[in-house]
Amino acid sequence: MKPYQQIIIQDCGEPLVKIPLETFVVETPHAYQKLGAPYHLSAIDSPYYLRQSVLERLLTAQLLLQDNYPNWKILIFDAYRPVEVQQFMVDYSFNQLLKERRLNQHSLSAEQHQSILTEVYQFWAAPSLDPATPPPHSTGAALDITLVNETGTWVNMGSEIDEISPRSYPNYFENSSDPTEQNYHQNRQILSKVMKTAGFQQHPNEWWHFSWGDQLWAWLTNQQQNKTPIIAKYGRYLC
Ligand SMILES: C[C@@H](N)C(=O)N[C@H](C)C(=O)O
Ligand SMILES: [Zn+2]
């Protein structure tokens, strides 16, 4: 269990709302739908939903971005994710690591299996159905995003979304003396600054993952302030 999963959840009952796709940028087809992720098993069969207040904050973040970078936009890579899709992506990522390392699942020792799973879980939440430990995206409070510039080109952050490697850590390029890598860091800073100003918290291992109101958000907020601890506003979204 991760420390943030001990945070108590008191779901405020806010609805999941459709993201106005014309206001942001999205990839079509969606990356996980392209892989065959089973959205059809969920009553909400699209990733482009968020809790109402989370969407409002995302709109604020994009306005803040455009104060300094007119015509830049937030690209929504992923938002609401049913637990079935979380399971599919954990399995997919595990199998990708095996492929990259030319390993065969059936000849793995128990230790090897556990060690690869631990790597996957550094970046993916467990597909838990326990109401006390929902995967962040299944609450409708988390989203994976990047930026596109005025020409519609993805701003270069120096690594791919979902890459299982230290390059995904938000400050990975912070102390680099290479100008290109310094630029990646600046780009990541632009993204995290507008999101944090709008109230979001960022996943410690992922430059692209932000949330508002879920357990990780509450846990990180409590770490940063010496006030009465807060609890999570959103649990797994139940239709
Ligand atoms: C890996 C990425 N797409 C992601 O969403 N990670 C977080 C931690 C999650 O699975 O909730
Ligand atoms: Zn995420």
PDB file of C-alpha atoms and ligand atoms in Angstrom:
ATOM      1  CA  MET A   1       0.000   0.000   0.000  1.00  0.00           C
ATOM      2  CA  LYS A   2       1.267   3.503  -0.854  1.00  0.00           C
ATOM      3  CA  PRO A   3       1.227   6.080   1.981  1.00  0.00           C
ATOM      4  CA  TYR A   4      -1.348   8.263   0.239  1.00  0.00           C
ATOM      5  CA  GLN A   5      -3.811   5.358   0.181  1.00  0.00           C
ATOM      6  CA  GLN A   6      -4.250   5.733   3.946  1.00  0.00           C
ATOM      7  CA  ILE A   7      -6.030   9.058   3.403  1.00  0.00           C
ATOM      8  CA  ILE A   8      -9.722   8.882   4.313  1.00  0.00           C
ATOM      9  CA  ILE A   9     -12.183   9.527   1.486  1.00  0.00           C
ATOM     10  CA  GLN A  10     -15.485  11.323   1.933  1.00  0.00           C
ATOM     11  CA  ASP A  11     -16.913  11.498  -1.566  1.00  0.00           C
ATOM     12  CA  CYS A  12     -18.754  14.798  -2.068  1.00  0.00           C
ATOM     13  CA  GLY A  13     -21.000  13.264  -4.728  1.00  0.00           C
ATOM     14  CA  GLU A  14     -20.049  15.694  -7.469  1.00  0.00           C
ATOM     15  CA  PRO A  15     -20.903  14.411 -10.959  1.00  0.00           C
ATOM     16  CA  LEU A  16     -18.471  13.418 -13.653  1.00  0.00           C
ATOM     17  CA  VAL A  17     -18.878  15.869 -16.513  1.00  0.00           C
ATOM     18  CA  LYS A  18     -17.850  15.731 -20.163  1.00  0.00           C
ATOM     19  CA  ILE A  19     -14.682  17.656 -20.968  1.00  0.00           C
ATOM     20  CA  PRO A  20     -15.428  20.257 -23.683  1.00  0.00           C
ATOM     21  CA  LEU A  21     -12.993  18.819 -26.208  1.00  0.00           C
ATOM     22  CA  GLU A  22     -13.113  21.874 -28.472  1.00  0.00           C
ATOM     23  CA  THR A  23     -11.548  23.939 -25.652  1.00  0.00           C
ATOM     24  CA  PHE A  24      -8.534  21.674 -25.252  1.00  0.00           C
ATOM     25  CA  VAL A  25      -6.483  19.410 -27.522  1.00  0.00           C
ATOM     26  CA  VAL A  26      -6.921  15.628 -27.532  1.00  0.00           C
ATOM     27  CA  GLU A  27      -5.402  12.787 -29.480  1.00  0.00           C
ATOM     28  CA  THR A  28      -7.704  10.820 -31.732  1.00  0.00           C
ATOM     29  CA  PRO A  29      -7.918   7.901 -31.366  1.00  0.00           C
ATOM     30  CA  HIS A  30      -7.152   7.976 -27.667  1.00  0.00           C
ATOM     31  CA  ALA A  31      -3.865   6.181 -26.851  1.00  0.00           C
ATOM     32  CA  TYR A  32      -5.362   3.415 -24.676  1.00  0.00           C
ATOM     33  CA  GLN A  33      -8.401   2.883 -26.911  1.00  0.00           C
ATOM     34  CA  LYS A  34      -5.885   2.324 -29.730  1.00  0.00           C
ATOM     35  CA  LEU A  35      -4.341  -0.451 -27.647  1.00  0.00           C
ATOM     36  CA  GLY A  36      -7.744  -2.120 -27.208  1.00  0.00           C
ATOM     37  CA  ALA A  37      -8.428  -1.038 -23.607  1.00  0.00           C
ATOM     38  CA  PRO A  38     -11.903  -2.290 -22.514  1.00  0.00           C
ATOM     39  CA  TYR A  39     -13.832   0.979 -22.103  1.00  0.00           C
ATOM     40  CA  HIS A  40     -16.975  -0.887 -23.200  1.00  0.00           C
ATOM     41  CA  LEU A  41     -17.048  -2.648 -19.799  1.00  0.00           C
ATOM     42  CA  SER A  42     -17.809   0.639 -18.047  1.00  0.00           C
ATOM     43  CA  ALA A  43     -21.000   2.737 -18.053  1.00  0.00           C
ATOM     44  CA  ILE A  44     -18.731   5.750 -18.740  1.00  0.00           C
ATOM     45  CA  ASP A  45     -17.051   4.520 -21.900  1.00  0.00           C
ATOM     46  CA  SER A  46     -14.919   7.578 -22.688  1.00  0.00           C
ATOM     47  CA  PRO A  47     -11.748   8.857 -20.974  1.00  0.00           C
ATOM     48  CA  TYR A  48     -12.812  12.470 -21.504  1.00  0.00           C
ATOM     49  CA  TYR A  49     -14.720  12.988 -18.259  1.00  0.00           C
ATOM     50  CA  LEU A  50     -13.707  14.718 -15.012  1.00  0.00           C
ATOM     51  CA  ARG A  51     -15.375  15.742 -11.776  1.00  0.00           C
ATOM     52  CA  GLN A  52     -16.964  19.169 -12.179  1.00  0.00           C
ATOM     53  CA  SER A  53     -14.589  21.136  -9.902  1.00  0.00           C
ATOM     54  CA  VAL A  54     -11.570  19.411 -11.443  1.00  0.00           C
ATOM     55  CA  LEU A  55     -12.678  20.512 -14.903  1.00  0.00           C
ATOM     56  CA  GLU A  56     -13.228  24.076 -13.658  1.00  0.00           C
ATOM     57  CA  ARG A  57      -9.668  24.153 -12.310  1.00  0.00           C
ATOM     58  CA  LEU A  58      -8.318  22.749 -15.559  1.00  0.00           C
ATOM     59  CA  LEU A  59     -10.037  25.569 -17.457  1.00  0.00           C
ATOM     60  CA  THR A  60      -8.402  28.042 -15.044  1.00  0.00           C
ATOM     61  CA  ALA A  61      -4.991  26.420 -15.637  1.00  0.00           C
ATOM     62  CA  GLN A  62      -5.366  26.836 -19.392  1.00  0.00           C
ATOM     63  CA  LEU A  63      -6.290  30.529 -18.986  1.00  0.00           C
ATOM     64  CA  LEU A  64      -3.217  31.013 -16.771  1.00  0.00           C
ATOM     65  CA  LEU A  65      -1.113  29.334 -19.448  1.00  0.00           C
ATOM     66  CA  GLN A  66      -2.507  31.619 -22.129  1.00  0.00           C
ATOM     67  CA  ASP A  67      -1.679  34.743 -20.066  1.00  0.00           C
ATOM     68  CA  ASN A  68       1.979  34.081 -20.879  1.00  0.00           C
ATOM     69  CA  TYR A  69       1.701  31.835 -23.940  1.00  0.00           C
ATOM     70  CA  PRO A  70      -1.239  33.019 -26.047  1.00  0.00           C
ATOM     71  CA  ASN A  71      -2.635  30.240 -28.236  1.00  0.00           C
ATOM     72  CA  TRP A  72      -0.859  27.470 -26.362  1.00  0.00           C
ATOM     73  CA  LYS A  73      -3.239  24.782 -25.117  1.00  0.00           C
ATOM     74  CA  ILE A  74      -3.383  21.882 -22.712  1.00  0.00           C
ATOM     75  CA  LEU A  75      -3.433  18.498 -24.451  1.00  0.00           C
ATOM     76  CA  ILE A  76      -5.469  15.986 -22.491  1.00  0.00           C
ATOM     77  CA  PHE A  77      -3.795  12.607 -22.914  1.00  0.00           C
ATOM     78  CA  ASP A  78      -6.004  10.811 -20.387  1.00  0.00           C
ATOM     79  CA  ALA A  79      -8.549  11.661 -17.703  1.00  0.00           C
ATOM     80  CA  TYR A  80     -11.270   9.329 -16.317  1.00  0.00           C
ATOM     81  CA  ARG A  81     -10.122   5.708 -16.357  1.00  0.00           C
ATOM     82  CA  PRO A  82     -12.380   2.794 -15.366  1.00  0.00           C
ATOM     83  CA  VAL A  83     -10.704   0.204 -13.104  1.00  0.00           C
ATOM     84  CA  GLU A  84     -10.956  -2.350 -15.938  1.00  0.00           C
ATOM     85  CA  VAL A  85      -8.826  -0.044 -18.104  1.00  0.00           C
ATOM     86  CA  GLN A  86      -6.394   0.490 -15.209  1.00  0.00           C
ATOM     87  CA  GLN A  87      -5.976  -3.305 -15.027  1.00  0.00           C
ATOM     88  CA  PHE A  88      -5.499  -3.526 -18.806  1.00  0.00           C
ATOM     89  CA  MET A  89      -2.802  -0.805 -18.769  1.00  0.00           C
ATOM     90  CA  VAL A  90      -0.950  -2.354 -15.820  1.00  0.00           C
ATOM     91  CA  ASP A  91      -0.881  -5.704 -17.668  1.00  0.00           C
ATOM     92  CA  TYR A  92       0.101  -3.999 -20.932  1.00  0.00           C
ATOM     93  CA  SER A  93       2.960  -2.076 -19.263  1.00  0.00           C
ATOM     94  CA  PHE A  94       4.193  -5.232 -17.521  1.00  0.00           C
ATOM     95  CA  ASN A  95       4.244  -7.084 -20.862  1.00  0.00           C
ATOM     96  CA  GLN A  96       5.998  -4.178 -22.585  1.00  0.00           C
ATOM     97  CA  LEU A  97       8.810  -4.317 -20.019  1.00  0.00           C
ATOM     98  CA  LEU A  98       9.150  -8.069 -20.604  1.00  0.00           C
ATOM     99  CA  LYS A  99       9.318  -7.474 -24.357  1.00  0.00           C
ATOM    100  CA  GLU A 100      11.961  -4.719 -24.056  1.00  0.00           C
ATOM    101  CA  ARG A 101      14.065  -7.012 -21.889  1.00  0.00           C
ATOM    102  CA  ARG A 102      13.440 -10.102 -24.017  1.00  0.00           C
ATOM    103  CA  LEU A 103      12.004 -11.980 -21.051  1.00  0.00           C
ATOM    104  CA  ASN A 104       9.403 -14.714 -21.187  1.00  0.00           C
ATOM    105  CA  GLN A 105       6.648 -14.430 -18.578  1.00  0.00           C
ATOM    106  CA  HIS A 106       6.587 -18.223 -18.069  1.00  0.00           C
ATOM    107  CA  SER A 107      10.289 -18.475 -17.294  1.00  0.00           C
ATOM    108  CA  LEU A 108      10.356 -15.616 -14.758  1.00  0.00           C
ATOM    109  CA  SER A 109      11.240 -16.435 -11.169  1.00  0.00           C
ATOM    110  CA  ALA A 110       8.823 -15.159  -8.500  1.00  0.00           C
ATOM    111  CA  GLU A 111      11.425 -12.502  -7.566  1.00  0.00           C
ATOM    112  CA  GLN A 112      11.806 -11.325 -11.173  1.00  0.00           C
ATOM    113  CA  HIS A 113       8.031 -11.135 -11.547  1.00  0.00           C
ATOM    114  CA  GLN A 114       7.706  -9.100  -8.347  1.00  0.00           C
ATOM    115  CA  SER A 115      10.562  -6.791  -9.266  1.00  0.00           C
ATOM    116  CA  ILE A 116       9.076  -5.938 -12.686  1.00  0.00           C
ATOM    117  CA  LEU A 117       5.661  -5.397 -11.114  1.00  0.00           C
ATOM    118  CA  THR A 118       7.256  -3.038  -8.575  1.00  0.00           C
ATOM    119  CA  GLU A 119       8.699  -1.014 -11.466  1.00  0.00           C
ATOM    120  CA  VAL A 120       5.291  -0.830 -13.107  1.00  0.00           C
ATOM    121  CA  TYR A 121       3.687   0.296  -9.831  1.00  0.00           C
ATOM    122  CA  GLN A 122       6.139   3.180  -9.552  1.00  0.00           C
ATOM    123  CA  PHE A 123       4.190   4.695 -12.434  1.00  0.00           C
ATOM    124  CA  TRP A 124       0.796   2.994 -12.451  1.00  0.00           C
ATOM    125  CA  ALA A 125      -1.607   2.706  -9.543  1.00  0.00           C
ATOM    126  CA  ALA A 126      -2.841  -0.771  -8.633  1.00  0.00           C
ATOM    127  CA  PRO A 127      -6.256  -1.590 -10.206  1.00  0.00           C
ATOM    128  CA  SER A 128      -7.906  -1.868  -6.798  1.00  0.00           C
ATOM    129  CA  LEU A 129     -11.665  -2.337  -6.439  1.00  0.00           C
ATOM    130  CA  ASP A 130     -11.476  -1.611  -2.700  1.00  0.00           C
ATOM    131  CA  PRO A 131     -13.438   1.629  -2.068  1.00  0.00           C
ATOM    132  CA  ALA A 132     -10.677   2.744   0.342  1.00  0.00           C
ATOM    133  CA  THR A 133      -7.906   2.599  -2.285  1.00  0.00           C
ATOM    134  CA  PRO A 134      -9.261   3.646  -5.697  1.00  0.00           C
ATOM    135  CA  PRO A 135      -6.887   4.163  -8.629  1.00  0.00           C
ATOM    136  CA  PRO A 136      -6.599   7.979  -8.930  1.00  0.00           C
ATOM    137  CA  HIS A 137      -7.971   8.193 -12.482  1.00  0.00           C
ATOM    138  CA  SER A 138     -11.010   6.083 -11.531  1.00  0.00           C
ATOM    139  CA  THR A 139     -12.115   8.896  -9.215  1.00  0.00           C
ATOM    140  CA  GLY A 140     -12.395  11.431 -12.047  1.00  0.00           C
ATOM    141  CA  ALA A 141      -9.955  13.688 -10.183  1.00  0.00           C
ATOM    142  CA  ALA A 142      -6.703  12.870 -12.020  1.00  0.00           C
ATOM    143  CA  LEU A 143      -5.477  13.634 -15.492  1.00  0.00           C
ATOM    144  CA  ASP A 144      -2.431  13.136 -17.703  1.00  0.00           C
ATOM    145  CA  ILE A 145      -1.601  16.167 -19.816  1.00  0.00           C
ATOM    146  CA  THR A 146       1.013  17.996 -21.817  1.00  0.00           C
ATOM    147  CA  LEU A 147       1.177  21.271 -23.769  1.00  0.00           C
ATOM    148  CA  VAL A 148       0.845  22.162 -27.429  1.00  0.00           C
ATOM    149  CA  ASN A 149       2.207  25.444 -28.782  1.00  0.00           C
ATOM    150  CA  GLU A 150       0.608  28.014 -31.120  1.00  0.00           C
ATOM    151  CA  THR A 151       1.357  25.840 -34.166  1.00  0.00           C
ATOM    152  CA  GLY A 152      -0.358  22.833 -32.572  1.00  0.00           C
ATOM    153  CA  THR A 153       2.956  21.033 -32.008  1.00  0.00           C
ATOM    154  CA  TRP A 154       3.534  19.050 -28.802  1.00  0.00           C
ATOM    155  CA  VAL A 155       5.912  20.973 -26.542  1.00  0.00           C
ATOM    156  CA  ASN A 156       8.988  18.793 -25.980  1.00  0.00           C
ATOM    157  CA  MET A 157       9.157  17.583 -22.376  1.00  0.00           C
ATOM    158  CA  GLY A 158      12.144  15.298 -22.986  1.00  0.00           C
ATOM    159  CA  SER A 159      10.339  11.986 -22.476  1.00  0.00           C
ATOM    160  CA  GLU A 160       7.152  10.262 -23.525  1.00  0.00           C
ATOM    161  CA  ILE A 161       4.056  10.208 -21.346  1.00  0.00           C
ATOM    162  CA  ASP A 162       3.917   6.827 -19.519  1.00  0.00           C
ATOM    163  CA  GLU A 163       7.629   6.085 -20.031  1.00  0.00           C
ATOM    164  CA  ILE A 164       8.778   3.802 -17.212  1.00  0.00           C
ATOM    165  CA  SER A 165      12.112   5.446 -16.459  1.00  0.00           C
ATOM    166  CA  PRO A 166      13.648   8.101 -14.206  1.00  0.00           C
ATOM    167  CA  ARG A 167      13.362  10.551 -17.131  1.00  0.00           C
ATOM    168  CA  SER A 168       9.678  10.785 -16.234  1.00  0.00           C
ATOM    169  CA  TYR A 169      10.453  12.351 -12.830  1.00  0.00           C
ATOM    170  CA  PRO A 170       9.311  15.986 -13.002  1.00  0.00           C
ATOM    171  CA  ASN A 171      12.750  17.417 -12.096  1.00  0.00           C
ATOM    172  CA  TYR A 172      14.882  14.890 -13.958  1.00  0.00           C
ATOM    173  CA  PHE A 173      16.509  17.542 -16.190  1.00  0.00           C
ATOM    174  CA  GLU A 174      16.734  20.243 -13.510  1.00  0.00           C
ATOM    175  CA  ASN A 175      20.508  20.229 -13.074  1.00  0.00           C
ATOM    176  CA  SER A 176      21.492  19.430 -16.634  1.00  0.00           C
ATOM    177  CA  SER A 177      24.030  21.722 -18.306  1.00  0.00           C
ATOM    178  CA  ASP A 178      22.805  20.702 -21.753  1.00  0.00           C
ATOM    179  CA  PRO A 179      20.729  23.578 -23.244  1.00  0.00           C
ATOM    180  CA  THR A 180      18.236  21.184 -24.867  1.00  0.00           C
ATOM    181  CA  GLU A 181      17.661  19.431 -21.567  1.00  0.00           C
ATOM    182  CA  GLN A 182      17.390  22.774 -19.765  1.00  0.00           C
ATOM    183  CA  ASN A 183      14.636  23.589 -22.226  1.00  0.00           C
ATOM    184  CA  TYR A 184      12.803  20.337 -21.367  1.00  0.00           C
ATOM    185  CA  HIS A 185      12.962  21.371 -17.727  1.00  0.00           C
ATOM    186  CA  GLN A 186      11.616  24.854 -18.484  1.00  0.00           C
ATOM    187  CA  ASN A 187       8.754  23.323 -20.474  1.00  0.00           C
ATOM    188  CA  ARG A 188       7.875  20.990 -17.596  1.00  0.00           C
ATOM    189  CA  GLN A 189       7.969  23.989 -15.271  1.00  0.00           C
ATOM    190  CA  ILE A 190       5.512  25.924 -17.436  1.00  0.00           C
ATOM    191  CA  LEU A 191       3.076  23.002 -17.179  1.00  0.00           C
ATOM    192  CA  SER A 192       3.481  22.358 -13.470  1.00  0.00           C
ATOM    193  CA  LYS A 193       3.343  26.069 -12.561  1.00  0.00           C
ATOM    194  CA  VAL A 194      -0.054  26.691 -14.177  1.00  0.00           C
ATOM    195  CA  MET A 195      -1.468  23.446 -12.795  1.00  0.00           C
ATOM    196  CA  LYS A 196      -0.226  24.092  -9.256  1.00  0.00           C
ATOM    197  CA  THR A 197      -1.462  27.694  -9.367  1.00  0.00           C
ATOM    198  CA  ALA A 198      -4.888  26.298 -10.262  1.00  0.00           C
ATOM    199  CA  GLY A 199      -4.686  24.099  -7.134  1.00  0.00           C
ATOM    200  CA  PHE A 200      -3.539  20.765  -8.551  1.00  0.00           C
ATOM    201  CA  GLN A 201      -0.852  18.523  -7.107  1.00  0.00           C
ATOM    202  CA  GLN A 202       1.645  16.700  -9.315  1.00  0.00           C
ATOM    203  CA  HIS A 203       2.560  13.017  -9.065  1.00  0.00           C
ATOM    204  CA  PRO A 204       6.141  12.842  -7.659  1.00  0.00           C
ATOM    205  CA  ASN A 205       7.295  10.429 -10.423  1.00  0.00           C
ATOM    206  CA  GLU A 206       5.427  11.773 -13.456  1.00  0.00           C
ATOM    207  CA  TRP A 207       5.758  15.157 -15.155  1.00  0.00           C
ATOM    208  CA  TRP A 208       2.353  14.685 -16.839  1.00  0.00           C
ATOM    209  CA  HIS A 209       0.064  13.523 -13.965  1.00  0.00           C
ATOM    210  CA  PHE A 210      -1.935  16.030 -11.895  1.00  0.00           C
ATOM    211  CA  SER A 211      -4.932  15.742  -9.605  1.00  0.00           C
ATOM    212  CA  TRP A 212      -7.273  17.732  -7.416  1.00  0.00           C
ATOM    213  CA  GLY A 213      -9.381  16.259  -4.624  1.00  0.00           C
ATOM    214  CA  ASP A 214      -8.171  12.641  -4.648  1.00  0.00           C
ATOM    215  CA  GLN A 215      -6.137  10.798  -1.996  1.00  0.00           C
ATOM    216  CA  LEU A 216      -2.742  11.679  -3.516  1.00  0.00           C
ATOM    217  CA  TRP A 217      -3.738  15.358  -3.709  1.00  0.00           C
ATOM    218  CA  ALA A 218      -4.789  15.352  -0.024  1.00  0.00           C
ATOM    219  CA  TRP A 219      -1.652  13.475   1.054  1.00  0.00           C
ATOM    220  CA  LEU A 220       0.712  15.810  -0.835  1.00  0.00           C
ATOM    221  CA  THR A 221      -1.161  18.872   0.452  1.00  0.00           C
ATOM    222  CA  ASN A 222      -0.822  17.613   4.033  1.00  0.00           C
ATOM    223  CA  GLN A 223       2.927  17.075   3.501  1.00  0.00           C
ATOM    224  CA  GLN A 224       3.308  20.696   2.395  1.00  0.00           C
ATOM    225  CA  GLN A 225       1.380  22.470   5.144  1.00  0.00           C
ATOM    226  CA  ASN A 226       1.234  22.431   8.871  1.00  0.00           C
ATOM    227  CA  LYS A 227      -2.546  22.752   9.176  1.00  0.00           C
ATOM    228  CA  THR A 228      -5.350  20.396  10.165  1.00  0.00           C
ATOM    229  CA  PRO A 229      -4.961  17.463   7.753  1.00  0.00           C
ATOM    230  CA  ILE A 230      -7.388  17.338   4.870  1.00  0.00           C
ATOM    231  CA  ILE A 231      -9.123  14.253   3.495  1.00  0.00           C
ATOM    232  CA  ALA A 232      -9.982  13.240  -0.084  1.00  0.00           C
ATOM    233  CA  LYS A 233     -13.119  14.656  -1.710  1.00  0.00           C
ATOM    234  CA  TYR A 234     -13.430  11.929  -4.338  1.00  0.00           C
ATOM    235  CA  GLY A 235     -13.485   8.134  -4.267  1.00  0.00           C
ATOM    236  CA  ARG A 236     -13.983   5.769  -7.188  1.00  0.00           C
ATOM    237  CA  TYR A 237     -16.740   7.182  -9.357  1.00  0.00           C
ATOM    238  CA  LEU A 238     -19.790   4.955  -9.168  1.00  0.00           C
ATOM    239  CA  CYS A 239     -22.495   5.563 -11.756  1.00  0.00           C
TER     240      CYS A 239
HETATM  241  C1  LIG B   1       1.254   6.086 -15.785  1.00  0.00           C
HETATM  242  C2  LIG B   1       0.166   7.089 -15.846  1.00  0.00           C
HETATM  243  N1  LIG B   1      -0.589   7.077 -17.025  1.00  0.00           N
HETATM  244  C3  LIG B   1      -0.702   7.194 -14.616  1.00  0.00           C
HETATM  245  O1  LIG B   1      -1.835   7.556 -14.763  1.00  0.00           O
HETATM  246  N2  LIG B   1      -0.181   6.918 -13.413  1.00  0.00           N
HETATM  247  C4  LIG B   1      -0.951   7.082 -12.216  1.00  0.00           C
HETATM  248  C5  LIG B   1      -0.128   7.019 -10.983  1.00  0.00           C
HETATM  249  C6  LIG B   1      -2.107   6.128 -12.137  1.00  0.00           C
HETATM  250  O2  LIG B   1      -2.072   5.014 -12.645  1.00  0.00           O
HETATM  251  O3  LIG B   1      -3.064   6.532 -11.459  1.00  0.00           O
HETATM  252 ZN    ZN B   2      -2.109   9.766 -14.565  1.00  0.00          ZN
END
